[in-house]
XYZ file of C-alpha atoms in Angstrom:
226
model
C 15.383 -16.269 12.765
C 15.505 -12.431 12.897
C 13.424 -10.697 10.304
C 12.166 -13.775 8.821
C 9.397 -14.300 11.954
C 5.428 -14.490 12.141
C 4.644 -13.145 15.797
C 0.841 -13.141 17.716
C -0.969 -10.346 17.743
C -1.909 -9.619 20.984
C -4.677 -7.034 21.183
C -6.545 -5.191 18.285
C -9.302 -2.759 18.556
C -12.711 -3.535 18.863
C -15.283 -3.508 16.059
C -17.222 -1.038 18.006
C -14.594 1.494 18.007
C -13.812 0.717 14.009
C -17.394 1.592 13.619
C -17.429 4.863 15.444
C -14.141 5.821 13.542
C -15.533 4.888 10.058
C -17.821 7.895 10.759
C -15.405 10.824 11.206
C -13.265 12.596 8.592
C -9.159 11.220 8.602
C -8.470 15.100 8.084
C -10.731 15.638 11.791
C -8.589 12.553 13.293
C -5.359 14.016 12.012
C -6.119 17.914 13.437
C -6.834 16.340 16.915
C -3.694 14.578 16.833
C -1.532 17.734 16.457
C -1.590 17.381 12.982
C 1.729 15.452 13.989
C 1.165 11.583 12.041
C 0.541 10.640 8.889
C 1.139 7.459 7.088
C 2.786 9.211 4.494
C 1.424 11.989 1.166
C 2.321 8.995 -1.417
C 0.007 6.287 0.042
C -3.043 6.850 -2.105
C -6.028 5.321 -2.074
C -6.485 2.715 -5.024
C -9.922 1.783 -5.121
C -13.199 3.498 -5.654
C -13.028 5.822 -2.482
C -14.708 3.543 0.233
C -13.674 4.378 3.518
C -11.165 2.043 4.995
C -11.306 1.694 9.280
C -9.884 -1.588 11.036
C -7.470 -3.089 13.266
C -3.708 -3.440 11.807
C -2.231 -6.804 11.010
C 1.103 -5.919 9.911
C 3.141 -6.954 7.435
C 7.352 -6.293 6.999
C 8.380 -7.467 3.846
C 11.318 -7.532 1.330
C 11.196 -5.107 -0.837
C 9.910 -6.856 -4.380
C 8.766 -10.392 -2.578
C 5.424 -10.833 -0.960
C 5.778 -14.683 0.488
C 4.765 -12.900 3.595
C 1.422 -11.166 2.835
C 0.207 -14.549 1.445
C 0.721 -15.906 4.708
C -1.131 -13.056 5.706
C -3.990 -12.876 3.950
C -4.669 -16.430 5.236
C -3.981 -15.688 9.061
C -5.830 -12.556 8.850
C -9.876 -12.377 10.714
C -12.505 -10.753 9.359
C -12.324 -6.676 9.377
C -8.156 -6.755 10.064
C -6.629 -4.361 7.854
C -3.158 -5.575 6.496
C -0.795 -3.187 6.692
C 2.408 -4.093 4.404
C 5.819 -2.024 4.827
C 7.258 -3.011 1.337
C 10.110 -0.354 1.678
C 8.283 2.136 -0.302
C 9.845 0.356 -3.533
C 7.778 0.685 -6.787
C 10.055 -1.708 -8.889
C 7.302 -4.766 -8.288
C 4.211 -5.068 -7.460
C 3.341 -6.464 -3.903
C -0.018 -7.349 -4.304
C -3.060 -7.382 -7.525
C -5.891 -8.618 -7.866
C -6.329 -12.213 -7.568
C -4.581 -11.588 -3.899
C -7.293 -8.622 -3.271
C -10.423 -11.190 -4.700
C -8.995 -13.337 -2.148
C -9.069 -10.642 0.678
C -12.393 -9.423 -0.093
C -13.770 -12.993 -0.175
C -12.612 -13.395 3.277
C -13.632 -10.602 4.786
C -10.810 -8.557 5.422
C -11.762 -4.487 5.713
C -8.839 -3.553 3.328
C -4.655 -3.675 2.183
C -1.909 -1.242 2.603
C 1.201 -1.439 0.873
C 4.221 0.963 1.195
C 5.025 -0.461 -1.969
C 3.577 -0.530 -5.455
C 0.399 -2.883 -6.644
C -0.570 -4.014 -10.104
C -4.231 -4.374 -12.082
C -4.542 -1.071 -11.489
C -7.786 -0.709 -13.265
C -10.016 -3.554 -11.915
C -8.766 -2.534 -8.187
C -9.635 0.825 -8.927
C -13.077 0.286 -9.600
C -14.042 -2.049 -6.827
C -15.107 -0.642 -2.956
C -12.297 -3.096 -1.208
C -10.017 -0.773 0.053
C -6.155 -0.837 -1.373
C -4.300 1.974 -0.909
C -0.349 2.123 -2.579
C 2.413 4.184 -3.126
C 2.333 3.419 -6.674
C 1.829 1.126 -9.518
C 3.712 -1.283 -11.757
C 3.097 -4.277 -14.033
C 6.121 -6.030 -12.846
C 4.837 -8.953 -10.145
C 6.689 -10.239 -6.844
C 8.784 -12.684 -5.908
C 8.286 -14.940 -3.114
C 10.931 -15.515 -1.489
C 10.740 -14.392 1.844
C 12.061 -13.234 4.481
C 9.788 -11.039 6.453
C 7.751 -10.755 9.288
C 3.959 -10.553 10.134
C 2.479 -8.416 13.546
C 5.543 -6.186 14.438
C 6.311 -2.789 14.940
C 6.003 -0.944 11.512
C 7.016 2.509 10.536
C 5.452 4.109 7.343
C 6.978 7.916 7.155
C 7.506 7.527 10.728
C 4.273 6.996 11.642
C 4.316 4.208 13.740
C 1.867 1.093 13.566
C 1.691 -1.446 15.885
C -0.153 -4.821 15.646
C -4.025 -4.150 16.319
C -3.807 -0.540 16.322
C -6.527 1.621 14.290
C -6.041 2.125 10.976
C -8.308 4.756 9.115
C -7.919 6.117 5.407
C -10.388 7.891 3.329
C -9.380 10.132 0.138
C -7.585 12.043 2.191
C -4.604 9.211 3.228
C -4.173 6.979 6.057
C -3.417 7.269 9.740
C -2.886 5.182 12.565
C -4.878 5.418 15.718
C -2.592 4.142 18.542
C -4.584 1.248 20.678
C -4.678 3.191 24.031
C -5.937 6.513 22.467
C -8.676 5.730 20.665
C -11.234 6.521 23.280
C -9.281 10.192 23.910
C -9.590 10.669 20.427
C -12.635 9.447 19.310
C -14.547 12.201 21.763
C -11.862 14.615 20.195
C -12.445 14.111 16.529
C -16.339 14.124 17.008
C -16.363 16.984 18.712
C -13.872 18.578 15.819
C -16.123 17.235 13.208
C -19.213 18.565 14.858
C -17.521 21.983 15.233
C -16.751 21.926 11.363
C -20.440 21.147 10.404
C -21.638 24.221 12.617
C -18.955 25.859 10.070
C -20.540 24.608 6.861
C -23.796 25.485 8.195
C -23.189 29.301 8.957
C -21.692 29.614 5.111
C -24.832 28.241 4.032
C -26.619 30.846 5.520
C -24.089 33.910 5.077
C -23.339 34.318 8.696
C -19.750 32.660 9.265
C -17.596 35.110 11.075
C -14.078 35.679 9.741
C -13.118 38.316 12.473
C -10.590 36.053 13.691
C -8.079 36.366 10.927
C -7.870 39.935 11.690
C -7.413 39.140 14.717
C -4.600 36.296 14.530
C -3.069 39.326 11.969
C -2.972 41.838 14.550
C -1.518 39.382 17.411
C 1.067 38.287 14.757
C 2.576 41.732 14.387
C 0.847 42.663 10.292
C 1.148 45.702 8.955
C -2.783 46.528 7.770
C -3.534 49.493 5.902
C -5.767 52.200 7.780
C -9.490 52.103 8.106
C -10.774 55.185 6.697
């Protein structure tokens, strides 16, 4: 039946590359990729900060009902990251924390939901990675329909099944399958670059020269030297 469908995942990236991603700033990732995806400024993270990095399983649900992350949470591997388009409704709860126990006893690197969660407080003081649009007391139904390891679009940011998903305090983003290796020896070299940065503040030699120069080239009045 359409929309109401679990599909195989296919491909997923390696747990080499979520291990060399885990290392490198989301706000690096995001520069090198034009600054141009983002999974959206209301997906926050939930929990105590730990970095999230993993291969998308992904979830489309009905708003309100989460009969399909269940099935989910039990097809899931160890290190997927569920990934759970909820329609961005807060009025229930998708998810709380007997379902992220579960997760966590399983193994799996962390949950997503363009949606709201509940138990707010225990979630937010535990490392497994949940990050929400919002919260609410009110629980789920579970009804269905749905569908598990399809195309999903948070904010237009597109996810598909075993892509790279990354989040830190900064938000999420998606690291398409075929361009992690591109942009893996981007963001490093972006992060590295930004450390040389820190570095020369530290020791009161960072050169601003540039913004007078970026001033001049865009066409600013400055008043005269002298």
């Amino acid at each position: 039946m359409i929309g109401f469908e679990i599909h195989t995942r296919k491909r997923a990236v390696s747990a080499a590359v979520v291990e060399q991603f885990r290392r490198i700033p989301v706000a690096n990732i995001s520069d090198c990729m034009s600054r141009m995806t983002a999974g959206g400024a209301r997906l926050r993270p939930m929990h105590d900060g730990t970095v999230l990095a993993g291969p998308a399983l992904t979830v489309r649900c009905r708003p309100g009902d989460n009969l399909m992350v269940h099935k989910a949470l039990d097809l899931a591997v160890p290190g997927d990251v569920i990934v759970v388009d909820a329609g961005g409704d807060l009025t229930n709860a998708i998810i709380g924390e007997i379902m992220t126990t579960y997760a966590a006893s399983r193994g799996i690197a962390g949950i997503v939901i363009n949606g709201a969660i509940r138990d707010a407080g225990t979630i937010r003081r535990n490392p497994f990675p949940v990050y929400a649009a919002g919260i609410t007391h009110r629980g789920p139904y579970k009804d269905g329909p749905g569908e598990i390891n399809c195309t999903i679009a948070l904010d237009g940011m597109t996810i598909e099944p075993g892509d790279l998903i990354v989040g830190d305090e900064d938000g999420l983003l998606c690291v398409p399958y075929d361009q992690t290796d591109a942009l893996y020896q981007a963001a490093s070299a972006k992060h590295a670059a930004e450390e040389q940065t820190m570095a020369q503040i530290a020791a009161g030699k960072l050169d601003t020269s540039w913004v007078d120069a970026r001033l001049k080239a865009q066409g600013c009045v400055m008043p005269s030297q002298g």
